């Protein structure tokens, strides 16, 4: 079957969006569509310009024998700010207040469309960073980790509080929770991660950063390197945060349990201090 | 700016793929591209035919004032079988055997590309079923639940083994684990789910189905209705499975810990007995 340009464009767009951060050789397209490489190149120029125009992302062309084209999800600043505003609007309702000044966020973490956008926001920030693995701690960080991972095309490893038979041999560490000062345990399956990996850590909420510091120790135990930290909501905290170079989308400034008010502001995503 | 057809096709494909199971009014496209509705209809015909030709999914057009177009992810049988074969190939390696006849699957559950395809397989099966919510139990079912949810455009609720302050008030039930016969507890945040919802339950592994039965009791406690059960791997079991109408992709037939062999076969996805 001979493809028309219009059909090629539709299918090419699907293929590229399905395979972010993956180098697709031009021969893949020329064989799939029975078309000359020159036609494929023209098609890709149209896709590239449209993606850039609408803020879908970038198409990077790699020339040479091992060359091809790669789709890099990349949100424009206005879209990122829209996601931040959406999160602040949703999180600002007083019925989210829980005892102890916690915020109920489970519904947002269960919303696949919001998670997808949050994932793309962080994947955009780390698009040029060398990242091999995304690490999070069970349970609430998992949707965020997978959303980022899908846009960066890297695997997710999940740290647990307890070890299970289905994980095989594990490595465990003890760490001090930053806010409660309690000693806690974290375990990670030995098979989950090889040494030398560059790891992006993520979680839904960060107070003093004790859990993040715990994950950092754990990845060092595996001979891996910290490549970045992505947090959905960080909370203002009296003491200094235990980790540097993190990115957050929302900052929980203050909660007043008596009046039921929640003060939120933008996280450090665009701030100088961030990343 | 006036859009060319080629640019419209690229952007329209992105928009549709990003919003599965969501009705997009034609006016959205005609305003976005400053084009007549007749041109938009022609564009959509090209997208529809290409999606069907390559097994990307279906475009459903709803006419009338409240009408529009909806993208329904729908995998063709050959692609589903490819996913099943891939899973069986990956799961068949003897180094996956764990004590007690368990299989190490954590790496597959952490692979976003594989999870995305698994999600699309199940979303295809339940594309015509009325589903409002996807329910799973922490921790390993979460990536599958989110992958299905993204293709069906419905929220995920996560049942936990313990209750946490960040969940707010919870409902808990006790259930008997099918294989170990131990009494266990499951909790779900009260705010997670309203009554009357139609719920698809999913998990990574099912032996006798005790956990599934527990989730079924829990959703009844919320006044909700079971709409389906999706399992990645089911394991052959001496006793009868405790739930009906489930779909599985892979069946673990037998493991031999001494020889290190794992016997796998296709799950019931295409079988008469399934769903």
CSV table of N, CA and C in Angstrom, one decimal, chain B residues 55-163:
chain,number,residue,atom,x,y,z
B,55,UNK,N,-4.3,0.3,13.3
B,55,UNK,CA,-4.7,-0.2,14.6
B,55,UNK,C,-4.4,0.7,15.8
B,56,UNK,N,-4.5,2.0,15.6
B,56,UNK,CA,-4.3,2.9,16.7
B,56,UNK,C,-5.5,3.0,17.5
B,57,UNK,N,-6.7,2.9,16.9
B,57,UNK,CA,-7.9,3.0,17.6
B,57,UNK,C,-9.0,3.5,16.7
B,58,UNK,N,-10.1,3.8,17.3
B,58,UNK,CA,-11.3,4.3,16.6
B,58,UNK,C,-11.6,5.8,16.8
B,59,UNK,N,-12.1,6.4,15.8
B,59,UNK,CA,-12.7,7.7,16.0
B,59,UNK,C,-14.2,7.6,15.9
B,60,UNK,N,-14.9,8.0,16.9
B,60,UNK,CA,-16.4,7.9,16.9
B,60,UNK,C,-16.9,9.4,16.8
B,61,UNK,N,-17.8,9.6,15.8
B,61,UNK,CA,-18.4,10.9,15.6
B,61,UNK,C,-19.8,10.9,16.2
B,62,UNK,N,-20.0,11.9,17.1
B,62,UNK,CA,-21.3,12.1,17.6
B,62,UNK,C,-21.9,13.3,17.0
B,63,UNK,N,-23.1,13.1,16.3
B,63,UNK,CA,-23.6,14.3,15.6
B,63,UNK,C,-24.6,15.1,16.5
B,64,UNK,N,-25.0,16.2,16.1
B,64,UNK,CA,-26.0,17.0,16.8
B,64,UNK,C,-25.3,18.2,17.5
B,65,UNK,N,-26.1,19.0,18.2
B,65,UNK,CA,-25.6,20.2,18.9
B,65,UNK,C,-24.5,19.9,19.9
B,66,UNK,N,-24.7,18.8,20.7
B,66,UNK,CA,-23.8,18.4,21.7
B,66,UNK,C,-22.7,17.4,21.2
B,67,UNK,N,-22.6,17.4,19.9
B,67,UNK,CA,-21.8,16.4,19.2
B,67,UNK,C,-20.3,16.7,19.2
B,68,UNK,N,-19.6,15.9,18.5
B,68,UNK,CA,-18.1,16.1,18.4
B,68,UNK,C,-17.5,14.7,18.0
B,69,UNK,N,-16.2,14.6,18.4
B,69,UNK,CA,-15.5,13.4,18.0
B,69,UNK,C,-14.7,12.9,19.2
B,70,UNK,N,-14.7,11.6,19.3
B,70,UNK,CA,-14.1,10.9,20.4
B,70,UNK,C,-13.1,9.9,20.0
B,71,UNK,N,-11.9,9.9,20.5
B,71,UNK,CA,-10.9,8.8,20.2
B,71,UNK,C,-11.0,7.7,21.2
B,72,UNK,N,-11.2,6.5,20.7
B,72,UNK,CA,-11.3,5.3,21.5
B,72,UNK,C,-10.0,4.4,21.3
B,73,UNK,N,-9.1,4.3,22.2
B,73,UNK,CA,-8.0,3.4,22.0
B,73,UNK,C,-8.4,2.0,21.8
B,74,UNK,N,-8.0,1.4,20.8
B,74,UNK,CA,-8.5,0.0,20.5
B,74,UNK,C,-7.4,-0.7,19.8
B,75,UNK,N,-6.8,-1.7,20.4
B,75,UNK,CA,-5.7,-2.5,19.8
B,75,UNK,C,-6.3,-3.6,19.0
B,76,UNK,N,-5.7,-3.8,17.8
B,76,UNK,CA,-6.1,-5.0,17.0
B,76,UNK,C,-5.5,-6.3,17.6
B,77,UNK,N,-6.2,-7.4,17.3
B,77,UNK,CA,-5.8,-8.7,17.9
B,77,UNK,C,-4.4,-9.0,17.8
B,78,UNK,N,-3.8,-8.7,16.6
B,78,UNK,CA,-2.4,-9.1,16.4
B,78,UNK,C,-1.5,-8.3,17.4
B,79,UNK,N,-1.8,-7.0,17.6
B,79,UNK,CA,-1.0,-6.3,18.6
B,79,UNK,C,-1.1,-6.8,20.0
B,80,UNK,N,-2.4,-7.2,20.3
B,80,UNK,CA,-2.6,-7.7,21.7
B,80,UNK,C,-1.7,-9.0,21.9
B,81,UNK,N,-1.8,-9.9,20.8
B,81,UNK,CA,-1.0,-11.1,20.9
B,81,UNK,C,0.5,-10.8,21.0
B,82,UNK,N,0.9,-9.7,20.4
B,82,UNK,CA,2.3,-9.4,20.5
B,82,UNK,C,2.7,-9.0,21.9
B,83,UNK,N,1.8,-8.2,22.6
B,83,UNK,CA,2.0,-7.9,24.0
B,83,UNK,C,2.1,-9.1,24.8
B,84,UNK,N,1.1,-10.0,24.6
B,84,UNK,CA,1.1,-11.3,25.4
B,84,UNK,C,2.4,-12.1,25.2
B,85,UNK,N,2.9,-12.2,23.9
B,85,UNK,CA,4.1,-12.9,23.6
B,85,UNK,C,5.3,-12.3,24.3
B,86,UNK,N,5.3,-10.9,24.2
B,86,UNK,CA,6.4,-10.2,24.9
B,86,UNK,C,6.5,-10.5,26.4
B,87,UNK,N,5.3,-10.5,27.0
B,87,UNK,CA,5.3,-10.7,28.4
B,87,UNK,C,5.7,-12.1,28.8
B,88,UNK,N,5.2,-13.1,27.9
B,88,UNK,CA,5.6,-14.5,28.2
B,88,UNK,C,7.1,-14.7,28.0
B,89,UNK,N,7.7,-14.1,27.0
B,89,UNK,CA,9.1,-14.2,26.7
B,89,UNK,C,9.9,-13.6,27.9
B,90,UNK,N,9.5,-12.4,28.4
B,90,UNK,CA,10.2,-11.8,29.5
B,90,UNK,C,10.0,-12.5,30.8
B,91,UNK,N,8.8,-13.1,31.0
B,91,UNK,CA,8.6,-13.8,32.3
B,91,UNK,C,9.1,-15.2,32.4
B,92,UNK,N,9.5,-15.7,31.2
B,92,UNK,CA,9.9,-17.1,31.2
B,92,UNK,C,11.3,-17.4,31.6
B,93,UNK,N,12.1,-16.4,31.9
B,93,UNK,CA,13.5,-16.7,32.3
B,93,UNK,C,13.6,-17.2,33.7
B,94,UNK,N,14.4,-18.3,33.8
B,94,UNK,CA,14.4,-19.0,35.1
B,94,UNK,C,14.9,-18.1,36.2
B,95,UNK,N,15.7,-17.0,35.9
B,95,UNK,CA,16.2,-16.2,37.0
B,95,UNK,C,15.1,-15.4,37.7
B,96,UNK,N,13.9,-15.5,37.2
B,96,UNK,CA,12.8,-14.8,37.8
B,96,UNK,C,12.1,-15.6,39.0
B,97,UNK,N,12.5,-16.9,39.1
B,97,UNK,CA,12.0,-17.7,40.1
B,97,UNK,C,12.4,-17.2,41.5
B,98,UNK,N,11.4,-17.1,42.4
B,98,UNK,CA,11.7,-16.7,43.8
B,98,UNK,C,11.2,-17.8,44.7
B,99,UNK,N,11.7,-17.9,45.9
B,99,UNK,CA,11.2,-18.9,46.8
B,99,UNK,C,9.7,-18.9,47.0
B,100,UNK,N,9.1,-20.1,47.0
B,100,UNK,CA,7.7,-20.2,47.2
B,100,UNK,C,7.0,-20.2,45.8
B,101,UNK,N,7.7,-20.2,44.7
B,101,UNK,CA,7.1,-20.3,43.4
B,101,UNK,C,6.6,-18.9,42.9
B,102,UNK,N,7.1,-17.8,43.6
B,102,UNK,CA,6.7,-16.5,43.1
B,102,UNK,C,7.6,-16.1,41.9
B,103,UNK,N,7.1,-15.2,41.1
B,103,UNK,CA,7.9,-14.7,40.0
B,103,UNK,C,8.3,-13.2,40.2
B,104,UNK,N,9.5,-12.9,40.0
B,104,UNK,CA,10.0,-11.5,40.0
B,104,UNK,C,9.4,-10.8,38.8
B,105,UNK,N,8.6,-9.8,39.0
B,105,UNK,CA,8.0,-9.0,37.9
B,105,UNK,C,8.2,-7.5,38.1
B,106,UNK,N,8.9,-7.1,39.1
B,106,UNK,CA,9.0,-5.7,39.4
B,106,UNK,C,9.6,-4.9,38.3
B,107,UNK,N,10.5,-5.4,37.5
B,107,UNK,CA,11.1,-4.7,36.4
B,107,UNK,C,10.1,-4.4,35.3
B,108,UNK,N,9.2,-5.4,35.1
B,108,UNK,CA,8.2,-5.2,34.0
B,108,UNK,C,7.2,-4.1,34.5
B,109,UNK,N,6.8,-4.1,35.8
B,109,UNK,CA,5.9,-3.1,36.3
B,109,UNK,C,6.5,-1.8,36.3
B,110,UNK,N,7.8,-1.7,36.3
B,110,UNK,CA,8.5,-0.4,36.3
B,110,UNK,C,8.9,0.1,34.9
B,111,UNK,N,8.5,-0.7,33.9
B,111,UNK,CA,8.8,-0.3,32.5
B,111,UNK,C,7.6,0.5,31.9
B,112,UNK,N,7.8,1.8,31.7
B,112,UNK,CA,6.6,2.6,31.3
B,112,UNK,C,6.1,2.2,29.9
B,113,UNK,N,6.9,1.8,29.0
B,113,UNK,CA,6.5,1.4,27.7
B,113,UNK,C,5.6,0.1,27.7
B,114,UNK,N,6.1,-0.8,28.5
B,114,UNK,CA,5.4,-2.1,28.6
B,114,UNK,C,4.0,-1.8,29.3
B,115,UNK,N,4.1,-1.0,30.4
B,115,UNK,CA,2.9,-0.7,31.1
B,115,UNK,C,1.9,0.0,30.2
B,116,UNK,N,2.4,0.9,29.4
B,116,UNK,CA,1.5,1.6,28.5
B,116,UNK,C,0.8,0.7,27.5
B,117,UNK,N,1.5,-0.3,27.0
B,117,UNK,CA,0.9,-1.2,26.1
B,117,UNK,C,-0.1,-2.2,26.8
B,118,UNK,N,0.3,-2.6,28.0
B,118,UNK,CA,-0.7,-3.4,28.8
B,118,UNK,C,-1.9,-2.6,29.1
B,119,UNK,N,-1.8,-1.3,29.5
B,119,UNK,CA,-2.9,-0.5,29.7
B,119,UNK,C,-3.8,-0.4,28.5
B,120,UNK,N,-3.2,-0.3,27.3
B,120,UNK,CA,-4.0,-0.1,26.1
B,120,UNK,C,-4.7,-1.4,25.8
B,121,UNK,N,-4.1,-2.6,26.1
B,121,UNK,CA,-4.7,-3.9,25.9
B,121,UNK,C,-6.0,-4.0,26.7
B,122,UNK,N,-5.9,-3.6,28.0
B,122,UNK,CA,-7.1,-3.8,28.8
B,122,UNK,C,-8.1,-2.7,28.5
B,123,UNK,N,-7.7,-1.5,28.2
B,123,UNK,CA,-8.6,-0.4,27.8
B,123,UNK,C,-9.3,-0.8,26.5
B,124,UNK,N,-8.7,-1.5,25.6
B,124,UNK,CA,-9.4,-2.0,24.4
B,124,UNK,C,-10.5,-2.9,24.8
B,125,UNK,N,-10.2,-3.9,25.7
B,125,UNK,CA,-11.2,-4.9,26.1
B,125,UNK,C,-12.4,-4.2,26.7
B,126,UNK,N,-12.2,-3.2,27.5
B,126,UNK,CA,-13.3,-2.5,28.3
B,126,UNK,C,-13.7,-1.2,27.6
B,127,UNK,N,-13.4,-1.0,26.3
B,127,UNK,CA,-13.7,0.2,25.7
B,127,UNK,C,-15.2,0.5,25.6
B,128,UNK,N,-16.0,-0.6,25.5
B,128,UNK,CA,-17.4,-0.4,25.4
B,128,UNK,C,-18.2,-0.7,26.7
B,129,UNK,N,-17.4,-0.9,27.7
B,129,UNK,CA,-18.0,-1.2,29.1
B,129,UNK,C,-18.1,0.1,29.8
B,130,UNK,N,-19.2,0.3,30.6
B,130,UNK,CA,-19.4,1.5,31.3
B,130,UNK,C,-18.5,1.5,32.6
B,131,UNK,N,-17.4,2.2,32.6
B,131,UNK,CA,-16.5,2.2,33.7
B,131,UNK,C,-16.2,3.6,34.2
B,132,UNK,N,-16.4,3.8,35.5
B,132,UNK,CA,-16.2,5.2,36.1
B,132,UNK,C,-14.9,5.3,36.9
B,133,UNK,N,-14.4,4.2,37.4
B,133,UNK,CA,-13.2,4.2,38.3
B,133,UNK,C,-12.4,2.9,38.1
B,134,UNK,N,-11.1,3.0,38.3
B,134,UNK,CA,-10.3,1.8,38.4
B,134,UNK,C,-9.7,1.7,39.8
B,135,UNK,N,-9.9,0.5,40.3
B,135,UNK,CA,-9.4,0.2,41.7
B,135,UNK,C,-8.3,-0.8,41.7
B,136,UNK,N,-7.3,-0.5,42.5
B,136,UNK,CA,-6.2,-1.5,42.7
B,136,UNK,C,-5.8,-1.5,44.1
B,137,UNK,N,-4.9,-2.4,44.4
B,137,UNK,CA,-4.4,-2.5,45.8
B,137,UNK,C,-2.9,-2.2,45.8
B,138,UNK,N,-2.4,-1.4,46.7
B,138,UNK,CA,-1.0,-1.0,46.8
B,138,UNK,C,-0.1,-2.2,46.9
B,139,UNK,N,1.0,-2.3,46.3
B,139,UNK,CA,1.7,-1.3,45.6
B,139,UNK,C,1.8,-1.7,44.1
B,140,UNK,N,1.9,-2.9,43.8
B,140,UNK,CA,2.3,-3.3,42.5
B,140,UNK,C,1.2,-3.2,41.4
B,141,UNK,N,0.0,-3.1,41.9
B,141,UNK,CA,-1.1,-2.9,40.9
B,141,UNK,C,-1.2,-1.4,40.3
B,142,UNK,N,-0.5,-0.5,41.0
B,142,UNK,CA,-0.7,0.9,40.7
B,142,UNK,C,-0.3,1.3,39.3
B,143,UNK,N,0.9,0.8,38.8
B,143,UNK,CA,1.3,1.2,37.4
B,143,UNK,C,0.3,0.7,36.4
B,144,UNK,N,-0.2,-0.5,36.6
B,144,UNK,CA,-1.2,-1.1,35.6
B,144,UNK,C,-2.5,-0.3,35.7
B,145,UNK,N,-3.0,0.0,36.9
B,145,UNK,CA,-4.2,0.8,37.1
B,145,UNK,C,-4.1,2.1,36.4
B,146,UNK,N,-3.0,2.8,36.5
B,146,UNK,CA,-2.8,4.1,35.9
B,146,UNK,C,-2.7,4.0,34.4
B,147,UNK,N,-2.0,3.0,33.9
B,147,UNK,CA,-1.9,2.8,32.5
B,147,UNK,C,-3.3,2.6,31.8
B,148,UNK,N,-4.1,1.7,32.5
B,148,UNK,CA,-5.5,1.5,31.9
B,148,UNK,C,-6.3,2.8,32.0
B,149,UNK,N,-6.1,3.5,33.2
B,149,UNK,CA,-6.9,4.7,33.4
B,149,UNK,C,-6.6,5.8,32.4
B,150,UNK,N,-5.4,5.9,32.0
B,150,UNK,CA,-5.0,6.9,31.1
B,150,UNK,C,-5.7,6.7,29.7
B,151,UNK,N,-5.8,5.4,29.3
B,151,UNK,CA,-6.4,5.1,28.0
B,151,UNK,C,-7.9,5.2,28.1
B,152,UNK,N,-8.5,5.0,29.3
B,152,UNK,CA,-10.0,5.1,29.5
B,152,UNK,C,-10.4,6.4,30.0
B,153,UNK,N,-9.5,7.3,30.4
B,153,UNK,CA,-9.8,8.6,31.0
B,153,UNK,C,-10.8,8.5,32.2
B,154,UNK,N,-10.4,7.7,33.1
B,154,UNK,CA,-11.1,7.6,34.4
B,154,UNK,C,-10.1,7.6,35.6
B,155,UNK,N,-10.6,8.0,36.8
B,155,UNK,CA,-9.6,8.1,37.9
B,155,UNK,C,-9.3,6.7,38.5
B,156,UNK,N,-8.2,6.7,39.2
B,156,UNK,CA,-7.7,5.5,39.9
B,156,UNK,C,-7.9,5.7,41.4
B,157,UNK,N,-8.4,4.6,42.1
B,157,UNK,CA,-8.4,4.6,43.6
B,157,UNK,C,-7.5,3.5,44.1
B,158,UNK,N,-6.7,3.8,45.1
B,158,UNK,CA,-5.8,2.8,45.6
B,158,UNK,C,-6.1,2.3,47.0
B,159,UNK,N,-6.4,1.0,47.1
B,159,UNK,CA,-6.7,0.4,48.4
B,159,UNK,C,-5.4,0.1,49.1
B,160,UNK,N,-5.3,0.4,50.4
B,160,UNK,CA,-4.1,0.1,51.1
B,160,UNK,C,-4.3,-0.9,52.2
B,161,UNK,N,-3.1,-1.4,52.7
B,161,UNK,CA,-3.2,-2.4,53.7
B,161,UNK,C,-3.3,-1.8,55.1
B,162,UNK,N,-2.9,-0.5,55.2
B,162,UNK,CA,-2.9,0.2,56.4
B,162,UNK,C,-3.5,1.6,56.2
B,163,UNK,N,-4.0,2.3,57.2
B,163,UNK,CA,-4.5,3.6,57.0
B,163,UNK,C,-3.5,4.7,57.4
